[in-house]
Amino acid sequence: MAKTYSIAIDGPAGAGKSTMAKRLAKELGYYYVDTGAIYRTVAYFMDLLGVSPKDADGVERYIDELNIEIQYDEDGKQHMLMNGLDVTDEIRTQDISQKASLVSAHPVVREVLLDMQRDVAKAHNVIMDGRDIGTVVLPKADVKIFLTASSQVRAKRRYDELIAKGQTANLEQVRKEIEQRDYQDTHREIAPLKMARDSVKLDTSDLDIDGVIAEMKRIIKEKIPV
Ligand code: DC
């Protein structure tokens, strides 16, 4: 099999990972893999079944009933299929964000999703974003970038996104939820959010999208032929 390149982007919620990864993937002709969407699909599935995301036994009991597929449309947009049903839009709520963070802490969930993520990277050039891509999923990724920003800036971005989608939101509440999620994601036992030792840290607090993209391209070009 021909060599494939992988770019790992990790960081806390709202740091701009998916916005940047999506744009770079388009420019470079890479697959964009939003791994948070996979955890969100698990959370949504458990929620429909009435299983609490904290209930380790319940999650373990039902995880085998869930078949997740990732599909891409002509525009390169990632779609999440939950037992054949497209739930791409349904998983984008604040409620599911919190539940995804909780459900992702269970070892059985992380185990089931690990091969799925690695298989995509084996078959394609990928830009994959998440929390543990550079540390656990693709420890040998060609490029690793850790995107971050202050919680205030991240909350404002998430708030603007929710409002743009027509959802109701309260900025202070969004900030609290982001901080709680940061705490959960960095303190879980398995594959917590942390910067890989060989990752390049990029603080996006004072940069606009073009500024972040330019900086990321510079980092990528140092490591792989693009
Ligand atoms: O990136 P996101 O906000 O869509 O992720 C939702 C949750 O999923 C996040 O709070 C923690 C979990 N997650 C994870 O544990 N590991 C990943 N690689 C991606 C997301």
Coordinates of C-alpha atoms and ligand atoms in Angstrom, one line a residue:
M1 CA 0.0 0.0 0.0
A2 CA 1.3 3.5 -0.9
K3 CA 2.5 5.7 1.9
T4 CA -0.3 7.9 3.3
Y5 CA 0.3 11.1 5.2
S6 CA -1.5 12.0 8.4
I7 CA -1.9 15.3 10.2
A8 CA -3.2 15.1 13.8
I9 CA -4.9 18.1 15.3
D10 CA -5.8 18.0 18.9
G11 CA -7.0 20.5 21.4
P12 CA -9.9 21.6 23.6
A13 CA -13.4 22.4 22.4
G14 CA -13.8 25.5 20.4
A15 CA -10.1 26.0 19.6
G16 CA -10.9 26.0 15.9
K17 CA -9.9 22.4 15.1
S18 CA -12.7 21.5 12.8
T19 CA -12.9 24.8 11.0
M20 CA -9.1 24.7 10.2
A21 CA -8.9 21.0 9.5
K22 CA -11.9 21.2 7.1
R23 CA -10.3 24.0 5.1
L24 CA -6.9 22.5 5.0
A25 CA -8.2 19.2 4.0
K26 CA -9.9 20.8 1.0
E27 CA -6.8 22.7 0.0
L28 CA -4.5 19.7 0.4
G29 CA -7.0 17.1 -1.1
Y30 CA -6.9 15.1 2.2
Y31 CA -9.8 13.4 4.0
Y32 CA -11.0 15.3 7.0
V33 CA -11.9 13.1 9.9
D34 CA -13.8 14.7 12.7
T35 CA -13.4 12.1 15.5
G36 CA -15.6 14.1 17.9
A37 CA -18.5 13.3 15.7
I38 CA -18.0 9.6 16.2
Y39 CA -18.2 10.0 20.0
R40 CA -21.2 12.3 19.6
T41 CA -22.9 9.5 17.6
V42 CA -22.3 7.1 20.4
A43 CA -23.7 9.6 22.9
Y44 CA -26.8 10.3 20.7
F45 CA -27.5 6.6 20.4
M46 CA -27.3 6.0 24.1
D47 CA -29.4 9.0 24.7
L48 CA -32.2 7.6 22.4
L49 CA -32.0 4.3 24.4
G50 CA -32.3 6.2 27.7
V51 CA -28.9 5.0 28.8
S52 CA -27.0 7.6 30.9
P53 CA -23.6 8.5 29.4
K54 CA -22.2 7.9 32.9
D55 CA -23.6 4.4 33.2
A56 CA -20.6 2.2 32.3
D57 CA -22.6 -1.1 32.4
G58 CA -25.4 0.3 30.3
V59 CA -23.0 1.7 27.7
E60 CA -21.1 -1.6 27.5
R61 CA -24.3 -3.5 27.1
Y62 CA -25.6 -1.6 24.2
I63 CA -22.4 -0.5 22.3
D64 CA -22.5 -3.7 20.2
E65 CA -26.0 -2.8 18.9
L66 CA -24.5 0.3 17.3
N67 CA -23.1 0.4 13.8
I68 CA -21.3 3.6 12.9
E69 CA -20.3 4.6 9.4
I70 CA -18.6 7.6 8.2
Q71 CA -19.5 8.8 4.7
Y72 CA -18.4 11.8 2.7
D73 CA -20.6 13.8 0.3
E74 CA -19.5 15.4 -3.0
D75 CA -18.4 18.5 -1.0
G76 CA -16.2 16.5 1.2
K77 CA -18.6 17.0 4.2
Q78 CA -18.5 14.2 6.7
H79 CA -21.7 12.4 7.5
M80 CA -22.3 10.2 10.5
L81 CA -24.6 7.2 10.0
M82 CA -26.0 5.6 13.1
N83 CA -27.3 2.1 12.2
G84 CA -27.9 3.5 8.7
L85 CA -29.6 6.7 9.8
D86 CA -27.9 10.1 9.0
V87 CA -27.5 11.9 12.4
T88 CA -24.9 14.5 11.2
D89 CA -27.1 17.5 12.3
E90 CA -28.7 15.9 15.4
I91 CA -25.4 15.3 17.2
R92 CA -24.5 19.1 17.1
T93 CA -26.2 20.2 20.3
Q94 CA -24.8 21.4 23.6
D95 CA -26.5 18.5 25.3
I96 CA -24.8 16.0 23.1
S97 CA -21.5 17.8 23.5
Q98 CA -21.6 17.1 27.2
K99 CA -22.8 13.6 26.8
A100 CA -20.1 12.8 24.3
S101 CA -17.5 14.0 26.7
L102 CA -18.9 11.7 29.4
V103 CA -19.5 8.7 27.2
S104 CA -16.0 9.0 25.7
A105 CA -14.4 8.3 29.1
H106 CA -15.5 4.6 29.0
P107 CA -12.7 2.3 27.9
V108 CA -15.0 0.1 25.9
V109 CA -16.1 3.1 23.8
R110 CA -12.6 4.2 23.0
E111 CA -11.6 0.7 22.1
V112 CA -14.4 0.2 19.7
L113 CA -13.7 3.4 17.9
L114 CA -9.9 3.1 17.8
D115 CA -9.6 0.8 14.8
M116 CA -12.2 2.7 12.9
Q117 CA -10.1 5.8 13.1
R118 CA -6.9 4.0 12.3
D119 CA -8.4 2.3 9.3
V120 CA -9.3 5.6 7.6
A121 CA -5.8 6.9 8.2
K122 CA -4.3 3.7 6.7
A123 CA -6.3 4.0 3.5
H124 CA -6.1 7.8 2.9
N125 CA -4.2 11.0 3.5
V126 CA -6.0 12.4 6.5
I127 CA -6.3 15.5 8.7
M128 CA -7.9 14.1 11.8
D129 CA -9.0 16.2 14.7
G130 CA -9.9 15.2 18.2
R131 CA -8.4 14.9 21.7
D132 CA -6.0 11.9 21.5
I133 CA -5.1 11.7 17.9
G134 CA -1.4 12.6 18.3
T135 CA -1.0 10.7 21.5
V136 CA -3.0 7.5 21.0
V137 CA -4.8 7.1 17.7
L138 CA -2.0 8.1 15.3
P139 CA 1.1 8.4 17.5
K140 CA 3.2 8.2 14.3
A141 CA 1.4 11.0 12.5
D142 CA 3.6 13.0 10.2
V143 CA 2.5 16.3 11.6
K144 CA 1.0 17.0 15.0
I145 CA -0.6 20.3 16.0
F146 CA -2.1 21.2 19.3
L147 CA -4.6 24.1 18.8
T148 CA -5.7 26.0 21.8
A149 CA -7.2 29.4 22.8
S150 CA -8.5 31.0 26.1
S151 CA -11.8 29.6 27.3
Q152 CA -13.4 33.0 26.9
V153 CA -12.5 33.1 23.2
R154 CA -13.5 29.5 22.7
A155 CA -16.9 30.0 24.4
K156 CA -17.6 33.1 22.2
R157 CA -16.8 31.0 19.0
R158 CA -19.1 28.2 20.1
Y159 CA -21.8 30.7 21.1
D160 CA -21.7 32.4 17.7
E161 CA -21.9 29.0 16.0
L162 CA -25.0 28.0 17.9
I163 CA -26.7 31.3 17.3
A164 CA -25.8 31.1 13.6
K165 CA -27.5 27.7 13.5
G166 CA -30.7 29.2 15.0
Q167 CA -30.2 27.6 18.4
T168 CA -30.7 29.5 21.6
A169 CA -27.6 30.0 23.8
N170 CA -26.3 31.9 26.7
L171 CA -22.6 32.9 26.5
E172 CA -21.8 32.4 30.2
Q173 CA -23.5 29.0 30.2
V174 CA -21.6 28.0 27.1
R175 CA -18.3 29.1 28.8
K176 CA -19.1 27.0 31.9
E177 CA -20.0 24.0 29.8
I178 CA -16.7 24.3 27.8
E179 CA -14.7 24.5 31.0
Q180 CA -16.5 21.5 32.4
R181 CA -15.8 19.5 29.2
D182 CA -12.2 20.6 29.3
Y183 CA -11.9 19.3 32.8
Q184 CA -13.6 16.0 32.0
D185 CA -11.6 15.5 28.8
T186 CA -8.2 16.2 30.4
H187 CA -8.9 14.3 33.6
R188 CA -10.2 10.9 32.3
E189 CA -8.0 7.9 32.9
I190 CA -7.8 6.7 29.3
A191 CA -6.5 8.8 26.4
P192 CA -7.0 12.1 28.1
L193 CA -6.7 15.4 26.2
K194 CA -3.0 16.3 26.4
M195 CA -0.4 17.6 24.1
A196 CA 1.9 15.0 22.5
R197 CA 5.5 15.6 23.2
D198 CA 6.3 16.0 19.5
S199 CA 3.3 18.3 18.8
V200 CA 3.5 22.0 17.8
K201 CA 1.3 24.2 20.0
L202 CA -0.6 27.0 18.4
D203 CA -2.6 29.5 20.4
T204 CA -5.4 30.9 18.2
S205 CA -6.8 33.4 20.7
D206 CA -5.5 36.4 18.8
L207 CA -5.5 35.1 15.3
D208 CA -8.3 35.1 12.7
I209 CA -9.0 32.1 10.5
D210 CA -6.6 33.1 7.7
G211 CA -3.8 33.7 10.3
V212 CA -4.3 30.3 11.8
I213 CA -4.4 28.6 8.4
A214 CA -1.2 30.4 7.3
E215 CA 0.6 29.3 10.5
M216 CA -0.6 25.7 10.2
K217 CA 0.5 25.5 6.6
R218 CA 3.9 26.6 7.6
I219 CA 4.1 23.9 10.2
I220 CA 2.8 21.2 7.8
K221 CA 5.2 22.2 5.0
E222 CA 8.1 21.7 7.3
K223 CA 7.2 18.1 7.7
I224 CA 5.5 16.8 4.6
P225 CA 5.6 17.5 0.8
V226 CA 2.4 19.4 0.1
Ligands
DC1 O1 -14.6 17.6 19.2 P1 -16.0 17.5 19.8 O2 -16.4 18.7 20.6 O3 -17.0 17.2 18.7 O4 -15.9 16.3 20.8 C1 -17.0 15.9 21.6 C2 -16.5 15.1 22.8 O5 -16.0 13.8 22.3 C3 -15.3 15.7 23.5 O6 -15.7 16.5 24.6 C4 -14.5 14.5 24.1 C5 -14.8 13.4 23.1 N1 -13.7 13.1 22.2 C6 -12.7 12.3 22.6 O7 -12.8 11.8 23.7 N2 -11.7 12.0 21.8 C7 -11.6 12.5 20.5 N3 -10.6 12.1 19.7 C8 -12.6 13.4 20.1 C9 -13.6 13.7 20.9

